[in-house]
Short mmCIF file of C-alpha atoms in Angstrom, two decimals:
data_model
loop_
_atom_site.label_atom_id
_atom_site.label_comp_id
_atom_site.label_asym_id
_atom_site.label_seq_id
_atom_site.Cartn_x
_atom_site.Cartn_y
_atom_site.Cartn_z
CA UNK A 232 150.31 135.99 73.55
CA UNK A 233 148.70 133.39 75.82
CA UNK A 234 146.03 131.03 74.15
CA UNK A 235 142.53 131.97 75.41
CA UNK A 236 141.05 128.78 76.88
CA UNK A 237 137.87 127.45 74.83
CA UNK A 238 134.88 128.31 76.86
CA UNK A 239 133.50 125.56 79.11
CA UNK A 240 130.73 123.64 77.39
CA UNK A 241 127.47 124.15 78.84
CA UNK A 242 125.91 121.37 80.76
CA UNK A 243 124.22 118.94 78.56
CA UNK A 244 120.38 119.23 78.76
CA UNK A 245 118.14 116.62 77.57
CA UNK A 246 114.32 116.23 77.30
CA UNK A 247 112.79 113.76 79.52
CA UNK A 248 109.15 113.34 80.27
CA UNK A 249 107.76 113.15 83.66
CA UNK A 250 106.95 109.29 82.98
CA UNK A 251 110.50 108.38 82.10
CA UNK A 252 111.95 110.33 85.02
CA UNK A 253 109.65 108.58 87.56
CA UNK A 254 110.66 105.09 85.62
CA UNK A 255 114.34 106.23 86.04
CA UNK A 256 113.90 106.86 89.82
CA UNK A 257 112.08 103.55 90.49
CA UNK A 258 114.69 101.58 88.43
CA UNK A 259 117.66 103.04 90.13
CA UNK A 260 116.25 102.50 93.76
CA UNK A 261 115.15 99.04 93.17
CA UNK A 262 118.72 98.51 91.92
CA UNK A 263 120.44 100.17 94.70
CA UNK A 264 118.41 98.65 97.51
CA UNK A 265 117.05 95.22 97.50
CA UNK A 266 114.42 95.97 100.17
CA UNK A 267 112.48 98.34 97.92
CA UNK A 268 109.42 96.82 95.99
CA UNK A 269 106.78 98.05 94.05
CA UNK A 270 103.12 96.96 94.46
CA UNK A 271 99.92 98.01 93.12
CA UNK A 272 97.21 97.28 90.33
CA UNK A 273 98.76 96.51 86.75
CA UNK A 274 102.20 97.67 87.79
CA UNK A 275 104.19 94.35 86.71
CA UNK A 276 102.92 92.46 83.74
CA UNK A 277 100.92 95.23 82.10
CA UNK A 278 104.04 97.82 82.74
CA UNK A 279 101.79 100.16 84.85
CA UNK A 280 98.40 101.98 84.02
CA UNK A 281 100.49 104.75 83.01
CA UNK A 282 103.62 102.92 81.84
CA UNK A 283 105.52 104.44 85.12
CA UNK A 284 106.86 100.84 85.77
CA UNK A 285 107.41 100.04 82.04
CA UNK A 286 110.27 97.15 81.87
CA UNK A 287 110.57 96.88 85.73
CA UNK A 288 108.89 93.50 86.16
CA UNK A 289 110.90 92.10 83.46
CA UNK A 290 114.15 93.22 84.97
CA UNK A 291 113.29 92.62 88.62
CA UNK A 292 110.89 89.78 88.58
CA UNK A 293 107.83 88.90 90.80
CA UNK A 294 109.21 89.44 94.12
CA UNK A 295 110.20 92.94 93.49
CA UNK A 296 107.48 94.16 91.44
CA UNK A 297 104.02 92.96 92.24
CA UNK A 298 100.59 93.04 90.66
CA UNK A 299 97.82 93.27 93.11
CA UNK A 300 93.97 92.57 93.13
CA UNK A 301 91.78 95.58 93.04
CA UNK A 302 91.73 95.99 96.78
CA UNK A 303 93.40 99.05 97.92
CA UNK A 304 92.63 98.48 101.80
CA UNK A 305 94.36 94.95 101.35
CA UNK A 306 97.37 95.91 99.50
CA UNK A 307 98.00 99.07 101.35
CA UNK A 308 97.88 97.08 104.59
CA UNK A 309 100.22 94.53 103.40
CA UNK A 310 102.71 97.30 102.07
CA UNK A 311 102.46 99.22 105.60
CA UNK A 312 103.12 95.95 107.54
CA UNK A 313 105.92 95.05 104.89
CA UNK A 314 107.51 98.73 105.96
CA UNK A 315 107.08 97.86 109.50
CA UNK A 316 108.97 94.73 109.24
CA UNK A 317 111.82 96.38 107.53
CA UNK A 318 111.19 96.45 103.76
CA UNK A 319 110.66 99.86 101.57
CA UNK A 320 107.50 99.49 99.81
CA UNK A 321 106.57 101.82 96.87
CA UNK A 322 102.62 101.38 96.83
CA UNK A 323 100.98 102.73 93.77
CA UNK A 324 97.42 103.85 93.62
CA UNK A 325 95.89 103.83 90.13
CA UNK A 326 94.59 107.36 91.27
CA UNK A 327 94.68 108.90 94.65
CA UNK A 328 90.91 109.01 94.59
CA UNK A 329 91.17 105.39 95.28
CA UNK A 330 93.47 105.80 98.37
CA UNK A 331 90.15 106.78 100.28
CA UNK A 332 89.56 103.23 100.22
CA UNK A 333 92.99 102.68 102.18
CA UNK A 334 92.86 105.87 104.21
CA UNK A 335 92.77 104.11 107.25
CA UNK A 336 96.12 102.34 106.42
CA UNK A 337 97.72 105.51 105.45
CA UNK A 338 96.77 107.42 108.24
CA UNK A 339 96.07 105.58 111.29
CA UNK A 340 98.71 102.56 110.35
CA UNK A 341 101.37 104.26 108.70
CA UNK A 342 101.35 107.98 109.47
CA UNK A 343 100.77 107.45 113.28
CA UNK A 344 103.00 104.38 114.06
CA UNK A 345 106.52 106.12 114.65
CA UNK A 346 104.71 108.38 117.22
CA UNK A 347 102.65 105.80 118.83
CA UNK A 348 105.75 103.60 119.12
CA UNK A 349 107.69 106.29 120.84
CA UNK A 350 109.98 106.11 117.78
CA UNK A 351 110.68 102.55 117.80
CA UNK A 352 108.88 101.43 114.63
CA UNK A 353 109.62 103.25 111.56
CA UNK A 354 107.50 102.99 108.50
CA UNK A 355 109.67 103.63 105.45
CA UNK A 356 106.86 103.69 102.70
CA UNK A 357 105.84 105.65 99.66
CA UNK A 358 102.27 106.05 98.42
CA UNK A 359 102.39 107.35 95.10
CA UNK A 360 100.16 107.80 91.89
CA UNK A 361 98.16 110.52 90.05
CA UNK A 362 96.23 113.26 92.07
CA UNK A 363 93.92 115.86 91.08
CA UNK A 364 92.02 116.53 87.94
CA UNK A 365 92.92 114.58 84.79
CA UNK A 366 90.76 115.10 81.77
CA UNK A 367 87.13 114.11 81.31
CA UNK A 368 87.08 111.70 84.40
CA UNK A 369 84.22 113.35 86.36
CA UNK A 370 84.08 113.84 90.01
CA UNK A 371 85.02 110.53 91.49
CA UNK A 372 88.48 110.71 89.67
CA UNK A 373 89.51 114.49 89.93
CA UNK A 374 90.05 115.24 93.47
CA UNK A 375 93.30 116.81 94.82
CA UNK A 376 94.35 115.20 98.25
CA UNK A 377 97.23 117.78 99.00
CA UNK A 378 95.27 119.38 101.65
CA UNK A 379 93.91 116.05 102.85
CA UNK A 380 97.34 114.42 103.47
CA UNK A 381 99.10 117.72 104.07
CA UNK A 382 96.75 117.89 107.21
CA UNK A 383 98.19 114.99 109.02
CA UNK A 384 101.14 114.72 111.24
CA UNK A 385 103.45 111.80 110.72
CA UNK A 386 103.23 112.03 106.76
CA UNK A 387 105.60 113.93 104.33
CA UNK A 388 103.62 115.10 101.25
CA UNK A 389 105.35 115.95 98.19
CA UNK A 390 103.86 117.11 94.72
CA UNK A 391 106.28 117.47 91.75
CA UNK A 392 105.72 119.62 88.72
CA UNK A 393 108.93 118.87 86.33
CA UNK A 394 110.77 115.86 85.28
CA UNK A 395 113.57 116.94 87.77
CA UNK A 396 110.82 117.16 90.58
CA UNK A 397 109.46 114.03 89.93
CA UNK A 398 112.66 111.99 89.78
CA UNK A 399 114.41 113.69 92.84
CA UNK A 400 111.59 113.66 95.08
CA UNK A 401 110.60 110.00 94.22
CA UNK A 402 114.22 108.91 95.04
CA UNK A 403 114.29 111.04 98.33
CA UNK A 404 110.80 109.71 99.29
CA UNK A 405 112.03 106.00 98.90
CA UNK A 406 115.08 106.77 100.85
CA UNK A 407 113.18 108.46 103.63
CA UNK A 408 112.22 106.71 106.75
CA UNK A 409 108.73 108.27 107.13
CA UNK A 410 105.93 107.35 105.23
CA UNK A 411 105.63 109.82 102.32
CA UNK A 412 102.57 110.63 100.14
CA UNK A 413 103.72 111.61 96.39
CA UNK A 414 101.02 113.32 94.35
CA UNK A 415 101.75 113.15 90.90
CA UNK A 416 99.45 114.71 88.04
CA UNK A 417 98.43 112.37 85.00
CA UNK A 418 98.37 115.06 82.60
CA UNK A 419 102.00 115.66 83.20
CA UNK A 420 103.28 112.21 82.69
CA UNK A 421 103.87 112.77 78.95
CA UNK A 422 105.35 116.43 79.15
CA UNK A 423 108.83 116.55 78.41
CA UNK A 424 111.09 118.81 80.52
CA UNK A 425 114.89 119.82 80.37
CA UNK A 426 116.96 117.77 82.76
CA UNK A 427 120.56 118.24 83.20
CA UNK A 428 123.35 115.52 83.49
CA UNK A 429 123.46 116.07 87.26
CA UNK A 430 119.61 115.41 87.45
CA UNK A 431 120.01 112.25 85.33
CA UNK A 432 122.75 110.85 87.79
CA UNK A 433 121.97 107.99 90.14
CA UNK A 434 122.77 110.17 93.11
CA UNK A 435 120.51 112.98 92.34
CA UNK A 436 117.66 113.72 94.96
CA UNK A 437 115.65 116.61 95.46
CA UNK A 438 115.40 117.32 99.36
CA UNK A 439 111.96 117.10 100.80
CA UNK A 440 110.59 120.10 102.26
CA UNK A 441 112.56 122.75 99.79
CA UNK A 442 110.53 124.77 97.60
CA UNK A 443 112.17 126.01 94.17
CA UNK A 444 111.89 129.57 92.69
CA UNK A 445 111.40 128.90 88.93
CA UNK A 446 111.17 132.35 87.99
CA UNK A 447 112.61 135.54 89.72
CA UNK A 448 110.29 138.60 89.78
CA UNK A 449 109.84 142.04 91.81
CA UNK A 450 106.16 142.69 91.61
CA UNK A 451 104.06 139.63 93.00
CA UNK A 452 104.87 136.44 94.44
CA UNK A 453 102.86 133.05 92.66
CA UNK A 454 103.07 130.06 94.63
CA UNK A 455 101.82 126.86 93.43
CA UNK A 456 102.39 123.10 93.09
CA UNK A 457 102.02 120.37 90.67
CA UNK A 458 100.37 121.14 87.00
CA UNK A 459 99.57 124.84 88.11
CA UNK A 460 103.08 125.79 88.32
CA UNK A 461 103.28 125.41 84.62
CA UNK A 462 100.13 127.99 84.58
CA UNK A 463 101.83 130.19 86.69
CA UNK A 464 104.78 130.44 84.56
CA UNK A 465 102.71 131.10 81.32
CA UNK A 466 100.77 133.66 83.26
CA UNK A 467 104.14 135.27 84.22
CA UNK A 468 105.41 135.18 80.61
CA UNK A 469 102.08 136.96 79.51
CA UNK A 470 102.35 139.64 82.38
CA UNK A 471 106.05 140.26 81.64
CA UNK A 472 104.89 141.82 78.38
CA UNK A 473 102.76 144.26 80.20
CA UNK A 474 105.55 145.08 82.62
CA UNK A 475 104.42 142.96 85.51
CA UNK A 476 107.31 140.78 86.80
CA UNK A 477 106.10 137.71 88.78
CA UNK A 478 108.01 135.48 90.92
CA UNK A 479 106.98 131.66 90.54
CA UNK A 480 107.65 129.49 93.35
CA UNK A 481 107.19 125.74 92.88
CA UNK A 482 106.41 124.28 96.55
CA UNK A 483 107.39 120.69 95.28
CA UNK A 484 106.51 119.55 99.16
CA UNK A 485 103.41 120.24 100.71
CA UNK A 486 104.50 118.91 104.07
CA UNK A 487 106.65 119.92 105.62
CA UNK A 488 106.07 123.47 103.86
CA UNK A 489 108.88 125.63 103.02
CA UNK A 490 107.29 128.80 104.49
CA UNK A 491 110.62 130.69 104.55
CA UNK A 492 111.09 130.68 100.57
CA UNK A 493 107.60 132.01 100.39
CA UNK A 494 108.09 134.73 103.17
CA UNK A 495 111.61 135.71 101.68
CA UNK A 496 109.62 136.33 98.41
CA UNK A 497 106.72 138.26 99.88
CA UNK A 498 109.23 140.39 101.61
CA UNK A 499 110.60 141.36 98.08
CA UNK A 500 107.49 141.59 96.14
CA UNK A 501 104.91 142.87 98.72
CA UNK A 502 102.19 140.81 97.14
CA UNK A 503 101.00 137.18 97.28
CA UNK A 504 98.85 135.08 95.03
CA UNK A 505 98.40 131.18 95.56
CA UNK A 506 97.30 128.75 92.78
CA UNK A 507 96.04 125.18 93.30
CA UNK A 508 93.91 122.78 91.58
CA UNK A 509 92.22 121.63 94.92
CA UNK A 510 89.08 123.15 96.42
CA UNK A 511 89.06 126.58 98.36
CA UNK A 512 88.13 125.46 101.69
CA UNK A 513 90.99 124.53 104.08
CA UNK A 514 93.35 124.02 100.99
CA UNK A 515 96.88 124.51 100.53
CA UNK A 516 96.60 128.27 99.39
CA UNK A 517 94.55 128.80 102.61
CA UNK A 518 97.42 127.40 104.69
CA UNK A 519 100.09 129.53 103.01
CA UNK A 520 97.76 132.69 103.49
CA UNK A 521 97.47 131.88 107.29
CA UNK A 522 101.36 131.30 107.68
CA UNK A 523 102.20 134.57 105.97
CA UNK A 524 99.33 136.26 108.17
CA UNK A 525 100.92 134.78 111.25
CA UNK A 526 104.47 135.58 110.47
CA UNK A 527 106.77 138.78 109.93
CA UNK A 528 106.35 138.72 106.09
CA UNK A 529 102.72 139.78 106.89
CA UNK A 530 104.03 143.50 107.38
CA UNK A 531 105.43 143.52 104.00
CA UNK A 532 102.13 142.99 102.19
CA UNK A 533 100.67 145.93 100.33
CA UNK A 534 97.38 144.13 99.55
CA UNK A 535 95.42 141.12 100.74
CA UNK A 536 96.72 137.84 99.47
CA UNK A 537 94.74 136.21 96.91
CA UNK A 538 93.72 132.42 96.22
CA UNK A 539 93.35 130.84 92.80
CA UNK A 540 91.69 127.50 93.40
CA UNK A 541 89.52 124.91 91.96
CA UNK A 542 85.63 125.52 91.96
CA UNK A 543 84.01 124.59 95.20
CA UNK A 544 82.06 121.91 93.33
CA UNK A 545 82.17 118.12 92.68
CA UNK A 546 84.20 118.08 89.16
CA UNK A 547 81.65 118.13 86.36
CA UNK A 548 82.18 115.77 83.51
CA UNK A 549 81.39 117.99 80.60
CA UNK A 550 84.61 119.54 79.23
CA UNK A 551 83.30 123.27 79.22
CA UNK A 552 82.27 122.94 82.93
CA UNK A 553 85.46 121.25 83.55
CA UNK A 554 87.56 123.74 82.23
CA UNK A 555 85.62 126.69 84.24
CA UNK A 556 86.33 124.53 87.51
CA UNK A 557 90.18 124.19 87.25
CA UNK A 558 92.36 127.42 87.29
CA UNK A 559 93.38 128.68 84.08
CA UNK A 560 96.07 131.14 82.94
CA UNK A 561 93.36 133.91 82.49
CA UNK A 562 92.25 133.41 86.10
CA UNK A 563 95.85 133.88 87.33
CA UNK A 564 96.46 136.96 85.39
CA UNK A 565 93.06 138.34 86.75
CA UNK A 566 94.05 137.53 90.34
CA UNK A 567 97.62 139.29 89.79
CA UNK A 568 96.26 142.43 88.52
CA UNK A 569 93.37 142.51 91.12
CA UNK A 570 96.27 142.12 93.84
CA UNK A 571 98.28 144.90 92.18
CA UNK A 572 95.18 147.04 91.45
CA UNK A 573 95.67 147.21 87.84
#
């Protein structure tokens, strides 16, 4: 009898934190292309306020990893000018709330220049850092900028959840010839996710503009980005025990938005719930609902789409109030039951 070949070994998965995935991506891209450099507050000698750039200054030196003064408008302007001159800067904001100091540089100088120069001036720059609510940092440090930057033509906006998202999207963003805003989440930095060997290779990128179905389901579509994707998966696990199968979509990219993946899911499930940490008015969920309303998938909806969002208030400092302002698993479960009328 013929010998039965041994089963193929499953691809090796290892646990990698989001912090280490981002560090890997920066290291690989700094090594790959000498035009790439990192600048921001504390990124060099201190190894980064969140240790994302750990070890990079020692490895690449002062020209490639640059500590800046606390002057977002100044160093963002320097970075945008460097991009126009042919370099590929990665500009770190200690939190995206501070990018408001430099929003003129991001929008007027970076996002609009390719269009206003009739395509003759590219601005290959990445603006990255933590976005949205952390824990106990109050209103001025807790805002989500997905809707703000997603609103502006000329920018690409990505919002990773897992380590694979973080590494693949950062590498894709650095290689892109357009300005990219990368909205990370501070509370995810220390969270480990499984990463395949493929995802840990130097060639791995996640294409900008493509959502990922994290869980297949038939009863309701949950669409989210960044940290709330994890909440959606938790809610889906709870609801599965009650016989409700949720399809969970991780947007990954805010602009350009992958409406096709959402539409295909809505056609299958006939129900839609969007989940985000940002404010409700003019939010990412509002945009998804509008796109579904305007497209052919609208005819497949069996109930109105429901949005789960942050509360419509500046973020309170007290923990119990903060918890009530950020979408929790119970809020998602409530919204699903509401839309399914159960």
